[in-house]
PDB file of C-alpha atoms in Angstrom:
ATOM      1  CA  MET A   1      63.927 136.972  97.089  1.00 58.00           C
ATOM      2  CA  GLN A   2      65.003 135.333  94.191  1.00 53.00           C
ATOM      3  CA  ASP A   3      68.638 135.814  93.865  1.00 52.00           C
ATOM      4  CA  LEU A   4      68.782 134.880  97.147  1.00 47.00           C
ATOM      5  CA  GLU A   5      66.408 131.431  96.648  1.00 54.00           C
ATOM      6  CA  ASP A   6      69.099 131.060  94.083  1.00 46.00           C
ATOM      7  CA  ALA A   7      72.467 131.221  95.637  1.00 45.00           C
ATOM      8  CA  LEU A   8      71.032 128.978  98.948  1.00 40.00           C
ATOM      9  CA  ASN A   9      70.646 126.752  95.943  1.00 49.00           C
ATOM     10  CA  ASP A  10      73.941 127.421  94.592  1.00 44.00           C
ATOM     11  CA  ILE A  11      75.253 126.137  98.020  1.00 45.00           C
ATOM     12  CA  LYS A  12      73.062 123.437  98.691  1.00 51.00           C
ATOM     13  CA  SER A  13      74.596 122.221  95.494  1.00 53.00           C
ATOM     14  CA  MET A  14      77.829 122.794  96.300  1.00 46.00           C
ATOM     15  CA  ARG A  15      77.782 120.696  99.888  1.00 44.00           C
ATOM     16  CA  ALA A  16      76.441 117.828  98.540  1.00 48.00           C
ATOM     17  CA  GLN A  17      79.064 118.126  95.365  1.00 52.00           C
ATOM     18  CA  ILE A  18      81.525 117.927  98.144  1.00 46.00           C
ATOM     19  CA  ALA A  19      80.337 115.027 100.180  1.00 46.00           C
ATOM     20  CA  ARG A  20      79.828 112.680  96.474  1.00 51.00           C
ATOM     21  CA  SER A  21      83.778 113.806  96.203  1.00 48.00           C
ATOM     22  CA  THR A  22      85.094 112.945 100.047  1.00 57.00           C
ATOM     23  CA  GLN A  23      86.160 110.254 101.565  1.00 65.00           C
ATOM     24  CA  PHE A  24      83.680 109.050 104.150  1.00 75.00           C
ATOM     25  CA  ARG A  25      84.762 108.567 107.385  1.00 77.00           C
ATOM     26  CA  GLY A  26      81.564 106.638 108.809  1.00 82.00           C
ATOM     27  CA  TYR A  27      82.214 103.749 108.644  1.00 91.00           C
ATOM     28  CA  SER A  28      83.437 101.901 112.256  1.00 93.00           C
ATOM     29  CA  ALA A  29      85.478  98.792 112.554  1.00 96.00           C
ATOM     30  CA  THR A  30      83.238  97.612 115.867  1.00 96.00           C
ATOM     31  CA  ALA A  31      80.101  98.063 114.024  1.00 96.00           C
ATOM     32  CA  PHE A  32      80.917  95.608 111.278  1.00 97.00           C
ATOM     33  CA  ALA A  33      82.330  93.191 113.431  1.00 97.00           C
ATOM     34  CA  ALA A  34      78.949  92.780 115.257  1.00 98.00           C
ATOM     35  CA  THR A  35      77.411  92.777 112.806  1.00 98.00           C
ATOM     36  CA  ALA A  36      79.775  89.256 111.306  1.00 98.00           C
ATOM     37  CA  LEU A  37      78.342  88.577 115.144  1.00 98.00           C
ATOM     38  CA  LEU A  38      75.226  88.425 114.331  1.00 98.00           C
ATOM     39  CA  ALA A  39      74.620  87.006 111.130  1.00 98.00           C
ATOM     40  CA  ILE A  40      76.906  84.284 112.887  1.00 98.00           C
ATOM     41  CA  ALA A  41      74.629  84.022 115.285  1.00 98.00           C
ATOM     42  CA  ALA A  42      71.678  83.902 113.197  1.00 98.00           C
ATOM     43  CA  ALA A  43      72.904  80.846 111.224  1.00 98.00           C
ATOM     44  CA  ALA A  44      73.338  79.193 114.756  1.00 98.00           C
ATOM     45  CA  ALA A  45      69.531  80.096 115.234  1.00 98.00           C
ATOM     46  CA  GLN A  46      68.185  78.984 112.696  1.00 98.00           C
ATOM     47  CA  ALA A  47      70.287  75.750 112.440  1.00 96.00           C
ATOM     48  CA  TYR A  48      68.210  74.941 115.895  1.00 96.00           C
ATOM     49  CA  TRP A  49      65.123  76.322 115.367  1.00 96.00           C
ATOM     50  CA  ILE A  50      64.903  75.884 111.245  1.00 97.00           C
ATOM     51  CA  PRO A  51      65.402  72.510 110.471  1.00 92.00           C
ATOM     52  CA  ASP A  52      63.865  72.571 107.354  1.00 93.00           C
ATOM     53  CA  PRO A  53      63.786  75.950 105.801  1.00 95.00           C
ATOM     54  CA  GLY A  54      62.568  74.693 102.896  1.00 89.00           C
ATOM     55  CA  THR A  55      59.035  74.342 104.188  1.00 93.00           C
ATOM     56  CA  GLU A  56      59.782  77.043 106.778  1.00 96.00           C
ATOM     57  CA  LEU A  57      60.359  79.754 104.275  1.00 96.00           C
ATOM     58  CA  THR A  58      58.543  81.986 106.092  1.00 97.00           C
ATOM     59  CA  ALA A  59      60.135  81.683 109.433  1.00 97.00           C
ATOM     60  CA  PHE A  60      63.321  81.401 107.334  1.00 98.00           C
ATOM     61  CA  LEU A  61      62.498  85.218 106.231  1.00 98.00           C
ATOM     62  CA  ALA A  62      61.875  86.647 109.318  1.00 98.00           C
ATOM     63  CA  LEU A  63      65.236  85.538 110.829  1.00 98.00           C
ATOM     64  CA  TRP A  64      68.011  87.017 108.146  1.00 98.00           C
ATOM     65  CA  ILE A  65      64.949  90.370 106.806  1.00 98.00           C
ATOM     66  CA  GLY A  66      65.314  91.033 111.049  1.00 98.00           C
ATOM     67  CA  THR A  67      68.612  90.271 111.724  1.00 98.00           C
ATOM     68  CA  ALA A  68      69.196  92.499 108.231  1.00 97.00           C
ATOM     69  CA  ALA A  69      66.902  95.318 109.830  1.00 97.00           C
ATOM     70  CA  LEU A  70      68.696  94.666 113.580  1.00 98.00           C
ATOM     71  CA  ALA A  71      72.324  95.227 111.500  1.00 98.00           C
ATOM     72  CA  ALA A  72      71.621  97.758 109.353  1.00 96.00           C
ATOM     73  CA  ALA A  73      70.258  99.972 112.047  1.00 97.00           C
ATOM     74  CA  ILE A  74      73.661  99.003 114.123  1.00 97.00           C
ATOM     75  CA  ILE A  75      75.844 100.649 111.522  1.00 96.00           C
ATOM     76  CA  GLY A  76      73.192 102.965 111.426  1.00 93.00           C
ATOM     77  CA  PHE A  77      73.905 104.764 114.854  1.00 94.00           C
ATOM     78  CA  ASP A  78      77.386 103.901 114.743  1.00 93.00           C
ATOM     79  CA  VAL A  79      77.593 105.604 110.943  1.00 90.00           C
ATOM     80  CA  ILE A  80      74.990 109.331 112.377  1.00 88.00           C
ATOM     81  CA  ALA A  81      77.442 109.303 115.615  1.00 87.00           C
ATOM     82  CA  ARG A  82      81.193 109.227 113.983  1.00 87.00           C
ATOM     83  CA  SER A  83      79.573 111.367 110.659  1.00 82.00           C
ATOM     84  CA  ARG A  84      78.876 114.003 112.802  1.00 76.00           C
ATOM     85  CA  ARG A  85      82.699 113.853 114.655  1.00 77.00           C
ATOM     86  CA  ALA A  86      84.551 113.065 111.280  1.00 65.00           C
ATOM     87  CA  HIS A  87      82.977 115.202 108.996  1.00 60.00           C
ATOM     88  CA  SER A  88      81.160 118.647 111.571  1.00 59.00           C
ATOM     89  CA  GLY A  89      79.541 120.226 109.155  1.00 59.00           C
ATOM     90  CA  LEU A  90      79.095 118.269 106.041  1.00 64.00           C
ATOM     91  CA  ALA A  91      77.886 114.299 107.966  1.00 65.00           C
ATOM     92  CA  ASP A  92      74.276 115.265 107.387  1.00 72.00           C
ATOM     93  CA  GLU A  93      74.931 115.576 103.117  1.00 75.00           C
ATOM     94  CA  MET A  94      77.785 112.313 103.583  1.00 73.00           C
ATOM     95  CA  ILE A  95      75.387 110.662 104.922  1.00 80.00           C
ATOM     96  CA  TYR A  96      72.852 111.262 102.715  1.00 82.00           C
ATOM     97  CA  ALA A  97      75.848 110.546  99.929  1.00 81.00           C
ATOM     98  CA  ALA A  98      75.898 107.450 101.383  1.00 81.00           C
ATOM     99  CA  LEU A  99      72.673 106.229 100.889  1.00 87.00           C
ATOM    100  CA  GLU A 100      72.516 107.173  97.061  1.00 88.00           C
ATOM    101  CA  GLN A 101      74.833 104.447  96.863  1.00 89.00           C
ATOM    102  CA  LEU A 102      73.598 101.534  98.729  1.00 93.00           C
ATOM    103  CA  LEU A 103      70.050 102.242  99.152  1.00 94.00           C
ATOM    104  CA  PRO A 104      69.060 100.913  94.495  1.00 95.00           C
ATOM    105  CA  ALA A 105      70.173  97.155  95.664  1.00 96.00           C
ATOM    106  CA  ALA A 106      69.180  97.692  99.190  1.00 96.00           C
ATOM    107  CA  VAL A 107      65.317  98.353  97.703  1.00 97.00           C
ATOM    108  CA  ALA A 108      65.767  95.624  94.351  1.00 97.00           C
ATOM    109  CA  GLY A 109      66.603  93.338  96.943  1.00 97.00           C
ATOM    110  CA  ALA A 110      64.260  93.836  99.174  1.00 97.00           C
ATOM    111  CA  LEU A 111      61.251  93.777  96.510  1.00 98.00           C
ATOM    112  CA  LEU A 112      63.181  90.791  94.295  1.00 97.00           C
ATOM    113  CA  THR A 113      62.617  88.386  98.079  1.00 98.00           C
ATOM    114  CA  CYS A 114      58.496  89.759  97.785  1.00 97.00           C
ATOM    115  CA  VAL A 115      58.550  88.759  94.051  1.00 98.00           C
ATOM    116  CA  ILE A 116      60.003  85.256  95.065  1.00 97.00           C
ATOM    117  CA  ALA A 117      58.240  84.155  98.426  1.00 96.00           C
ATOM    118  CA  ARG A 118      55.387  85.728  96.966  1.00 96.00           C
ATOM    119  CA  TYR A 119      54.840  84.281  93.363  1.00 97.00           C
ATOM    120  CA  ALA A 120      58.468  81.419  93.053  1.00 96.00           C
ATOM    121  CA  PRO A 121      59.079  79.967  96.127  1.00 95.00           C
ATOM    122  CA  GLN A 122      60.028  77.571  94.419  1.00 94.00           C
ATOM    123  CA  ALA A 123      62.831  79.603  93.769  1.00 95.00           C
ATOM    124  CA  ALA A 124      63.812  80.941  96.677  1.00 96.00           C
ATOM    125  CA  TRP A 125      66.893  78.563  97.128  1.00 96.00           C
ATOM    126  CA  MET A 126      68.639  81.527  94.229  1.00 97.00           C
ATOM    127  CA  LEU A 127      68.314  83.863  97.708  1.00 97.00           C
ATOM    128  CA  PRO A 128      71.010  83.648  99.624  1.00 97.00           C
ATOM    129  CA  GLY A 129      73.168  83.959  96.501  1.00 97.00           C
ATOM    130  CA  LEU A 130      70.868  86.577  95.424  1.00 98.00           C
ATOM    131  CA  TRP A 131      71.575  88.605  98.825  1.00 98.00           C
ATOM    132  CA  GLN A 132      74.855  88.533  98.297  1.00 98.00           C
ATOM    133  CA  ILE A 133      74.963  89.909  94.744  1.00 98.00           C
ATOM    134  CA  LEU A 134      73.266  92.129  94.976  1.00 98.00           C
ATOM    135  CA  LEU A 135      75.300  93.746  98.567  1.00 98.00           C
ATOM    136  CA  SER A 136      77.886  93.535  96.017  1.00 98.00           C
ATOM    137  CA  LEU A 137      76.651  96.196  93.594  1.00 97.00           C
ATOM    138  CA  GLY A 138      75.987  98.080  96.741  1.00 96.00           C
ATOM    139  CA  VAL A 139      79.367  98.378  98.008  1.00 96.00           C
ATOM    140  CA  PHE A 140      80.780  97.968  94.653  1.00 96.00           C
ATOM    141  CA  ALA A 141      78.648 101.163  93.870  1.00 93.00           C
ATOM    142  CA  SER A 142      79.938 103.352  97.406  1.00 90.00           C
ATOM    143  CA  CYS A 143      83.022 102.172  96.545  1.00 87.00           C
ATOM    144  CA  ARG A 144      83.833 105.425  94.653  1.00 83.00           C
ATOM    145  CA  SER A 145      83.587 107.257  98.376  1.00 83.00           C
ATOM    146  CA  LEU A 146      85.667 104.698 100.426  1.00 87.00           C
ATOM    147  CA  PRO A 147      89.157 104.214 100.630  1.00 87.00           C
ATOM    148  CA  GLY A 148      90.571 101.710  97.935  1.00 88.00           C
ATOM    149  CA  PRO A 149      91.190  98.855  99.660  1.00 94.00           C
ATOM    150  CA  LEU A 150      87.163  97.718 100.528  1.00 94.00           C
ATOM    151  CA  ILE A 151      87.210  97.087  97.179  1.00 96.00           C
ATOM    152  CA  LEU A 152      87.905  93.531  98.555  1.00 97.00           C
ATOM    153  CA  VAL A 153      84.365  93.373  99.987  1.00 98.00           C
ATOM    154  CA  ALA A 154      82.205  94.123  97.346  1.00 98.00           C
ATOM    155  CA  VAL A 155      84.820  91.077  95.312  1.00 98.00           C
ATOM    156  CA  TRP A 156      83.640  89.148  98.468  1.00 98.00           C
ATOM    157  CA  TYR A 157      81.177  89.547  97.869  1.00 98.00           C
ATOM    158  CA  LEU A 158      79.929  88.941  94.941  1.00 98.00           C
ATOM    159  CA  VAL A 159      82.006  85.850  94.375  1.00 98.00           C
ATOM    160  CA  SER A 160      80.232  84.265  97.140  1.00 98.00           C
ATOM    161  CA  GLY A 161      77.440  84.805  95.900  1.00 98.00           C
ATOM    162  CA  LEU A 162      77.951  83.356  92.806  1.00 97.00           C
ATOM    163  CA  THR A 163      79.618  80.174  94.444  1.00 97.00           C
ATOM    164  CA  CYS A 164      76.568  80.040  96.919  1.00 96.00           C
ATOM    165  CA  LEU A 165      74.274  79.717  93.830  1.00 96.00           C
ATOM    166  CA  ALA A 166      76.621  77.020  92.788  1.00 95.00           C
ATOM    167  CA  LEU A 167      77.138  74.431  95.462  1.00 94.00           C
ATOM    168  CA  THR A 168      73.313  75.541  96.424  1.00 92.00           C
ATOM    169  CA  ALA A 169      71.322  74.499  93.288  1.00 86.00           C
ATOM    170  CA  ASP A 170      71.307  70.920  93.551  1.00 80.00           C
ATOM    171  CA  GLY A 171      71.017  70.247  97.340  1.00 76.00           C
ATOM    172  CA  ASN A 172      71.887  71.978 100.896  1.00 80.00           C
ATOM    173  CA  ALA A 173      69.102  74.685  99.672  1.00 85.00           C
ATOM    174  CA  LEU A 174      69.030  77.675 102.551  1.00 95.00           C
ATOM    175  CA  ALA A 175      71.018  75.732 104.467  1.00 95.00           C
ATOM    176  CA  PRO A 176      72.414  78.259 107.960  1.00 96.00           C
ATOM    177  CA  TRP A 177      76.059  77.904 106.469  1.00 96.00           C
ATOM    178  CA  THR A 178      75.205  79.936 102.715  1.00 96.00           C
ATOM    179  CA  MET A 179      74.429  82.652 105.464  1.00 97.00           C
ATOM    180  CA  GLY A 180      76.501  82.754 107.517  1.00 97.00           C
ATOM    181  CA  VAL A 181      79.297  81.677 106.764  1.00 97.00           C
ATOM    182  CA  PRO A 182      79.274  84.697 103.305  1.00 98.00           C
ATOM    183  CA  PHE A 183      77.939  87.165 106.151  1.00 98.00           C
ATOM    184  CA  GLY A 184      80.091  86.906 108.816  1.00 98.00           C
ATOM    185  CA  ALA A 185      83.521  86.685 106.580  1.00 98.00           C
ATOM    186  CA  GLY A 186      82.201  89.320 103.933  1.00 98.00           C
ATOM    187  CA  GLN A 187      81.319  91.576 107.316  1.00 98.00           C
ATOM    188  CA  LEU A 188      84.639  90.619 109.387  1.00 98.00           C
ATOM    189  CA  LEU A 189      87.563  91.308 106.761  1.00 98.00           C
ATOM    190  CA  ALA A 190      84.638  94.678 106.075  1.00 97.00           C
ATOM    191  CA  ALA A 191      85.599  95.349 110.056  1.00 97.00           C
ATOM    192  CA  LEU A 192      89.517  94.333 109.022  1.00 97.00           C
ATOM    193  CA  LEU A 193      89.896  96.473 105.635  1.00 96.00           C
ATOM    194  CA  VAL A 194      88.218 100.304 107.845  1.00 95.00           C
ATOM    195  CA  TYR A 195      90.419  99.686 110.902  1.00 94.00           C
ATOM    196  CA  ARG A 196      93.765  99.073 108.546  1.00 93.00           C
ATOM    197  CA  PHE A 197      92.430 101.804 106.129  1.00 89.00           C
ATOM    198  CA  GLY A 198      89.894 103.970 107.149  1.00 71.00           C
ATOM    199  CA  GLY A 199      90.978 105.290 110.186  1.00 55.00           C
ATOM    200  CA  GLY A 200      89.436 102.809 112.200  1.00 49.00           C
ATOM    201  CA  ASP A 201      87.904 103.196 115.786  1.00 56.00           C
ATOM    202  CA  GLY A 202      89.882 106.983 117.067  1.00 45.00           C
ATOM    203  CA  ASP A 203      87.239 109.227 115.680  1.00 47.00           C
TER     204      ASP A 203
END
């Protein structure tokens, strides 16, 4: 019985290793483009309903956390469906491997947001730039299982995050463009690169 359990554990480990070394084909250009439009729509909503986000931090956070959750749901459902087709029997392992790469940055972003909102709201102006930098780290971590050109998405979010921090240090804190432009453009870039190098939406 112990031999059987050992054999099953070995098979599980082998499948996980194969998943980590296989190019992930669960992302689609359509999902990334949809989240780009979502970011732009959220920025427009902020401009209309939250004219002074510096004094309405709770509303700002609610809008963008809700937007991020909806974007994650769009991509997540799409990933599950596409992985079932593209990776067949390895779909679960491929999805878990992708989550392992993105989850640390996502958790760090959530915890950082909670700490700043609760204990240092005066530093909230840095959140858009920090979110972009953390997303870039998550994409960098995922690059080993993605088509090579998608590293440009990680570079974009790193550069846009640093630029955002530099340009908002003396004003324009939490302005709609600090979220809508970087995330809208970044997700559109991801959509174009996935369509061109990641198999498009034909799988």
